[in-house]
Tab-separated table of C-alpha atoms in Angstrom:
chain	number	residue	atom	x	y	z
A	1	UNK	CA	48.492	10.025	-72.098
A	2	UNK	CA	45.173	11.152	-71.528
A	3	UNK	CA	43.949	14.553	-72.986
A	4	UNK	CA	42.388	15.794	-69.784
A	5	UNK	CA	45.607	15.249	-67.777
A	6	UNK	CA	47.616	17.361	-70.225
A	7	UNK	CA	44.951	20.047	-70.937
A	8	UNK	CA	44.241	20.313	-66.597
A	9	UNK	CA	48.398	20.521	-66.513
A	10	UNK	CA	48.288	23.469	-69.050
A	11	UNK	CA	45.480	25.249	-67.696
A	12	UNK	CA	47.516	25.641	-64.494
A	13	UNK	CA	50.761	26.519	-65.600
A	14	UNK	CA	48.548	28.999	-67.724
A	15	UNK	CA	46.991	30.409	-64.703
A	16	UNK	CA	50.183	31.445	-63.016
A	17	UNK	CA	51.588	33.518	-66.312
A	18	UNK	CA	48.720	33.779	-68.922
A	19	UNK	CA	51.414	35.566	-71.293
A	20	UNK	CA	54.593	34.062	-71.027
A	21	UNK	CA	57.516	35.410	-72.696
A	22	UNK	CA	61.113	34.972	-73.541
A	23	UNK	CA	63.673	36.891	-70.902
A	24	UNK	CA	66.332	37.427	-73.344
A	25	UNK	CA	66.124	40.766	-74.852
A	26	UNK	CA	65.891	41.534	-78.345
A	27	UNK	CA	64.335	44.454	-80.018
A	28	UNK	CA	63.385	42.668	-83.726
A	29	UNK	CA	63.496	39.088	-84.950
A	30	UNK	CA	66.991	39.569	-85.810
A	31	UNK	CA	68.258	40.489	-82.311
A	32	UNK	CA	66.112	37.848	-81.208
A	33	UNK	CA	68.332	35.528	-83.808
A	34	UNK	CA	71.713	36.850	-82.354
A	35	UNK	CA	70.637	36.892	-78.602
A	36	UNK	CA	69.491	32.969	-79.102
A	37	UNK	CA	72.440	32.091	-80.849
A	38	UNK	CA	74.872	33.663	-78.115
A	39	UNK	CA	72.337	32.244	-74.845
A	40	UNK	CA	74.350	28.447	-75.786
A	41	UNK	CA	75.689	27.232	-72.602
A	42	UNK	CA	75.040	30.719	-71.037
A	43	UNK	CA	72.509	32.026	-68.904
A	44	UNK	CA	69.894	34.405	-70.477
A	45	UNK	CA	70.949	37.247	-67.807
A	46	UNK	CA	74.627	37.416	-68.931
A	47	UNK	CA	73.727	37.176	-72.306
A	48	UNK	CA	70.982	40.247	-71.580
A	49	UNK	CA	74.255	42.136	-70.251
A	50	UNK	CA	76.273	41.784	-73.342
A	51	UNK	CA	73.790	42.591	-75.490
A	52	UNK	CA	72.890	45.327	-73.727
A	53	UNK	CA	75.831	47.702	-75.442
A	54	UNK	CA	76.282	45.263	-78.257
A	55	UNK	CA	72.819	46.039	-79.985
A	56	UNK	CA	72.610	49.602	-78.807
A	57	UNK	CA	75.609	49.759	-81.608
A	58	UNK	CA	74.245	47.109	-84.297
A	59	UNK	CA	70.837	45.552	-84.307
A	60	UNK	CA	70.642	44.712	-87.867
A	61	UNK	CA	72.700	42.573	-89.875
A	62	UNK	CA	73.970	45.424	-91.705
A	63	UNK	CA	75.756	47.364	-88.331
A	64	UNK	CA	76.321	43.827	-86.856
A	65	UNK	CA	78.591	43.046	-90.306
A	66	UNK	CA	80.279	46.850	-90.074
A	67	UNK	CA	80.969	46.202	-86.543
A	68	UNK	CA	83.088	43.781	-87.444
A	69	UNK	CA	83.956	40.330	-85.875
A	70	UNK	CA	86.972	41.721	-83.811
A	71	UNK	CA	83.792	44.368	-82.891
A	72	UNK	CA	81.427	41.779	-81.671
A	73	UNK	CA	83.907	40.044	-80.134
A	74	UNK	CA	84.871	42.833	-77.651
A	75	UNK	CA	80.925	43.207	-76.593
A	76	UNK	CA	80.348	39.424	-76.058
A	77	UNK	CA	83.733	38.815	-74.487
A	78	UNK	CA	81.915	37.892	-70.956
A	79	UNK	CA	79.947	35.215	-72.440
A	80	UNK	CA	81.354	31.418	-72.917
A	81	UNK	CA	82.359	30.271	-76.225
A	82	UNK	CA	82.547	34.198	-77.161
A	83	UNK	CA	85.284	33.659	-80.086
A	84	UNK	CA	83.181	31.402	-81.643
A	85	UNK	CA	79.874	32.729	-81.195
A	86	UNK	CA	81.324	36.240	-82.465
A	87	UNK	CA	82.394	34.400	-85.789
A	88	UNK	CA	79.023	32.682	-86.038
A	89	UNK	CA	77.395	36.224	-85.528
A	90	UNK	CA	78.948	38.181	-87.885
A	91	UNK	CA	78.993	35.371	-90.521
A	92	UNK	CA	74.873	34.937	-90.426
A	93	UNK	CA	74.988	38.647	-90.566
A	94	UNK	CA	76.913	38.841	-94.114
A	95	UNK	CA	74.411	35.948	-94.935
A	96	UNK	CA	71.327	37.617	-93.833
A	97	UNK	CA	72.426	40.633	-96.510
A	98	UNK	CA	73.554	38.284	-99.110
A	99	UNK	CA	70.904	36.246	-99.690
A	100	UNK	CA	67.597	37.014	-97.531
A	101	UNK	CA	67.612	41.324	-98.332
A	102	UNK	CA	68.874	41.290	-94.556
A	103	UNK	CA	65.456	39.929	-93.219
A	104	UNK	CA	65.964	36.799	-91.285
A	105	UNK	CA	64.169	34.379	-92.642
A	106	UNK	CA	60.606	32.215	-91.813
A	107	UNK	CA	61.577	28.884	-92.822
A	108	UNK	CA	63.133	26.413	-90.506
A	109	UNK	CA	65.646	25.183	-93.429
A	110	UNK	CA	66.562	28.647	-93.902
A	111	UNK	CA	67.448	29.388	-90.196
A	112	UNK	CA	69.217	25.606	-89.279
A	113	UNK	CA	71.528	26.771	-92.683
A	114	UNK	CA	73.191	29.765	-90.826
A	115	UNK	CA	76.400	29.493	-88.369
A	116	UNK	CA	75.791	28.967	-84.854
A	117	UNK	CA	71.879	28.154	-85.483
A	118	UNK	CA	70.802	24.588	-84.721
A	119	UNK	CA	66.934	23.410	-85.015
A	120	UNK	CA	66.339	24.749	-80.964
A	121	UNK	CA	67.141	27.928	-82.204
A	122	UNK	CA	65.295	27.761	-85.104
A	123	UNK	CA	62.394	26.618	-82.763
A	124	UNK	CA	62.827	29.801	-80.669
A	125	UNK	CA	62.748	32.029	-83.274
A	126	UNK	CA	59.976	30.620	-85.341
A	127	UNK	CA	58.106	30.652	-82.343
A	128	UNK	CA	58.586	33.641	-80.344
A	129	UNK	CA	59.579	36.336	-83.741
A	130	UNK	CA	57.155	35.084	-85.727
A	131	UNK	CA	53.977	33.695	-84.020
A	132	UNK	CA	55.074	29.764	-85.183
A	133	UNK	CA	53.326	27.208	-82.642
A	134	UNK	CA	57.289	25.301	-82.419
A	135	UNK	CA	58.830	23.886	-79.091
A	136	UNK	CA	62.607	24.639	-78.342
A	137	UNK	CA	63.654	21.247	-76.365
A	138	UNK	CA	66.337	22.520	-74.043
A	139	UNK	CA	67.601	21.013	-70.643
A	140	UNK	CA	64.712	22.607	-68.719
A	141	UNK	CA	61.593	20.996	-71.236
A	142	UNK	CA	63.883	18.161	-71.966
A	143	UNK	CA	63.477	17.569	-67.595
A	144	UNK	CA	60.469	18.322	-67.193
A	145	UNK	CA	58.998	16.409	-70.372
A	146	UNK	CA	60.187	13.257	-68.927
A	147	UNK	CA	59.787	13.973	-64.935
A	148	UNK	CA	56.490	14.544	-65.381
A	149	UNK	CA	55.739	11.837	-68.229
A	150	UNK	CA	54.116	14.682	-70.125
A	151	UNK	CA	56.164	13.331	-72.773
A	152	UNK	CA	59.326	10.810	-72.085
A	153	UNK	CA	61.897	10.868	-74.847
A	154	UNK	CA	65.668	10.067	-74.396
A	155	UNK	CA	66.691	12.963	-77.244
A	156	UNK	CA	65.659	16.293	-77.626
A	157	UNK	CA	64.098	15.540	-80.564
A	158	UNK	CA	62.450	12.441	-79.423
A	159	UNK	CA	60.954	14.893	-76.892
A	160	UNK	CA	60.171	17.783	-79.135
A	161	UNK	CA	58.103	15.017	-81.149
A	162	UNK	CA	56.078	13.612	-78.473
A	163	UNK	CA	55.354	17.190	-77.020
A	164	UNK	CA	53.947	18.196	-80.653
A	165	UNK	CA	51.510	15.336	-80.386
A	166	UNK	CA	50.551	15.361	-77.178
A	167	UNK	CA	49.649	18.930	-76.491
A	168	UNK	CA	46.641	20.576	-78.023
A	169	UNK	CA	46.612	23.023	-80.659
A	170	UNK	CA	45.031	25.573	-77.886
A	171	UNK	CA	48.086	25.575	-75.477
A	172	UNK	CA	51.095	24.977	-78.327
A	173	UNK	CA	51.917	28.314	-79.068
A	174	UNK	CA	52.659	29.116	-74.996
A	175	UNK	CA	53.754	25.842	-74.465
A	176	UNK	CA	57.693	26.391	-74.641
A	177	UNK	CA	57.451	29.383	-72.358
A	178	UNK	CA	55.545	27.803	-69.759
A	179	UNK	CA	57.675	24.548	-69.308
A	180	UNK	CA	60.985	25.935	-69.992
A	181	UNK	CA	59.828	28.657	-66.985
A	182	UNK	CA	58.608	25.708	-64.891
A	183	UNK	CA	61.713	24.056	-65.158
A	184	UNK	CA	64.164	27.236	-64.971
A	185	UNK	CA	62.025	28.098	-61.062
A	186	UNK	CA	60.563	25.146	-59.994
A	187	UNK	CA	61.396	21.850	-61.332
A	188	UNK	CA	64.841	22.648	-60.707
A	189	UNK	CA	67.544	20.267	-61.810
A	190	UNK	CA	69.111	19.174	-58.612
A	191	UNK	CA	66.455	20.012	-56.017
A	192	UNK	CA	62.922	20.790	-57.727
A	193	UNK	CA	60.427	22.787	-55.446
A	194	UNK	CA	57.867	20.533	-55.160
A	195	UNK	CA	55.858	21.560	-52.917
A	196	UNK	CA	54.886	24.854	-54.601
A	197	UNK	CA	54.735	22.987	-57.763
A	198	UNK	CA	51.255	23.682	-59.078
A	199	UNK	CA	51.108	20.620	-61.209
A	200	UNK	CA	52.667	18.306	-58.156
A	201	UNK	CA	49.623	15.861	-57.886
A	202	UNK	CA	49.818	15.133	-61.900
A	203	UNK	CA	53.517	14.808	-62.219
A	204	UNK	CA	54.714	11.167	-62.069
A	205	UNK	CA	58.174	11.922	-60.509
A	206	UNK	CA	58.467	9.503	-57.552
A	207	UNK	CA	61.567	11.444	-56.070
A	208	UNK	CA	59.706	14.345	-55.069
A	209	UNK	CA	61.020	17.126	-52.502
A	210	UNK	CA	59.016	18.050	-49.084
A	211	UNK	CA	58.604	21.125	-47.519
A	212	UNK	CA	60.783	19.870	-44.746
A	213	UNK	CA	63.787	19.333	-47.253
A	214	UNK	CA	63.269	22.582	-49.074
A	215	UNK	CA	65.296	25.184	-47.447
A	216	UNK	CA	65.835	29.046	-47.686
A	217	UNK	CA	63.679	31.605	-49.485
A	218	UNK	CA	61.528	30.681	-52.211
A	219	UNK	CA	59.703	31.780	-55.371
A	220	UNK	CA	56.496	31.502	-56.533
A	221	UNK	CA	56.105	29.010	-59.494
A	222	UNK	CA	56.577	30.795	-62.236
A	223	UNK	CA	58.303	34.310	-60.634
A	224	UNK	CA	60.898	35.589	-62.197
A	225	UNK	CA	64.518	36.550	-60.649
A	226	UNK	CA	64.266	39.816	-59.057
A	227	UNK	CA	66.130	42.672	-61.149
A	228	UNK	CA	70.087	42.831	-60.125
C-alpha cells in the first residue's frame, strides 16, 4: 500500500465533506451511547425518530433509569430488536450511576463492559464524543476497506487493524465518517455508483458500474438523504 495512494484517496473524500459527522442525533456523549447502541441492525433515520421523543423525556442515565424499561420500551418500540435493546438501555443506565458518577466513561474496557455495547460502539463513541482518532468497522467500511484494497481483511477487526496502520495520523480522526458516508451513498452494496465515485480511478474493484447501467436520480458523493 503506498502512502501517496491512501493520502491522494483521503484528500478527496476530504474535499467533498471537510467536516464529516455522525447523522444519528444525540445531544451529549451519553445520548450518543444510547442512540449507537439502539442504530444495531437499524437505520440511523428510524433510530433518529425514536429518539426523537425518547430523549426529549430522559437524556441522562438518571431519567433514562426513572423512565423505566417498560418506559423505554414504548419509545423504541419501532426499532428492531426493541425488547432487547430497551433492557440493554436501561441496564447501562443503572451502571452509568453506579459506578462511573453517571458520566459515561473514556476507556474502551469501560464502554465494551456495558449491555448492548460491543468494541464498534465503543469505537463510535470514543471517536465522535470524545475526540479519540478510533475506526467503527461496520458493513459500509468493512465494503469499502476491501473493494477498494485500502485495507482487505476478512473480519471487522482484521479490517479495523489494517485501516489503523495504513492511514495517516492526519486523516484518522475523519476517517470513519468519510468511508462509512462513501459506502452508505456511493459504494453502495448491491449497485455502487461508480461513476460519480471520486476515488474511481484508485479503487481496485474490477466489477465496477457504468453510467449506462446506473439508472434513476442520483446523489452527489457524499450528499446526504434529503429531509423526510
Amino acid at each position: 500500500m503506498k502512502k501517496a495512494w491512501v493520502e491522494e484517496l483521503f484528500r478527496r473524500l476530504s474535499e467533498r465533506d471537510p467536516e464529516p459527522r455522525t447523522e444519528l442525533d444525540y445531544t451529549n456523549p451519553f445520548t450518543l451511547l444510547v442512540a449507537v447502541v439502539l442504530s444495531a441492525q437499524a437505520t440511523d433515520a428510524g433510530v433518529n425518530r425514536a429518539t426523537r421523543t425518547l430523549f426529549a423525556v430522559a437524556d441522562t442515565p438518571a431519567a433514562m433509569v426513572a423512565l423505566g424499561e417498560d418506559g423505554i420500551r414504548e419509545h423504541i418500540r419501532t426499532i428492531g430488536l426493541y425488547r432487547t435493546k430497551a433492557a440493554n438501555v436501561f441496564r447501562l443506565s443503572q451502571i452509568l450511576l453506579e459506578t462511573h458518577g453517571g458520566e459515561v466513561p473514556r476507556r474502551r474496557e469501560e464502554l465494551e463492559a456495558l449491555p448492548g455495547v460491543g468494541r464498534k460502539t465503543a469505537n463510535v463513541v470514543l471517536n465522535v464524543a470524545f475526540g479519540e482518532p478510533t475506526i467503527a468497522v461496520d458493513t459500509h467500511i468493512f465494503r469499502v476497506a476491501n473493494r477498494t484494497g485500502l485495507a482487505p481483511g476478512k473480519t471487522p477487526e482484521a479490517v479495523e487493524q489494517g485501516l489503523l496502520k495504513v492511514v495517516p495520523g492526519a486523516w484518522r480522526l475523519h476517517a470513519h465518517h468519510w468511508l462509512i458516508l462513501h459506502g452508505r451513498y456511493v459504494c453502495k452494496a448491491r449497485r455502487p455508483d461508480c461513476p460519480l465515485c471520486p476515488v474511481r480511478d484508485l479503487c481496485a474493484f474490477p466489477d465496477k458500474t457504468t453510467a449506462e447501467a446506473m439508472a434513476g436520480p442520483r446523489r452527489g458523493p457524499l450528499a446526504r438523504p434529503d429531509p423526510a
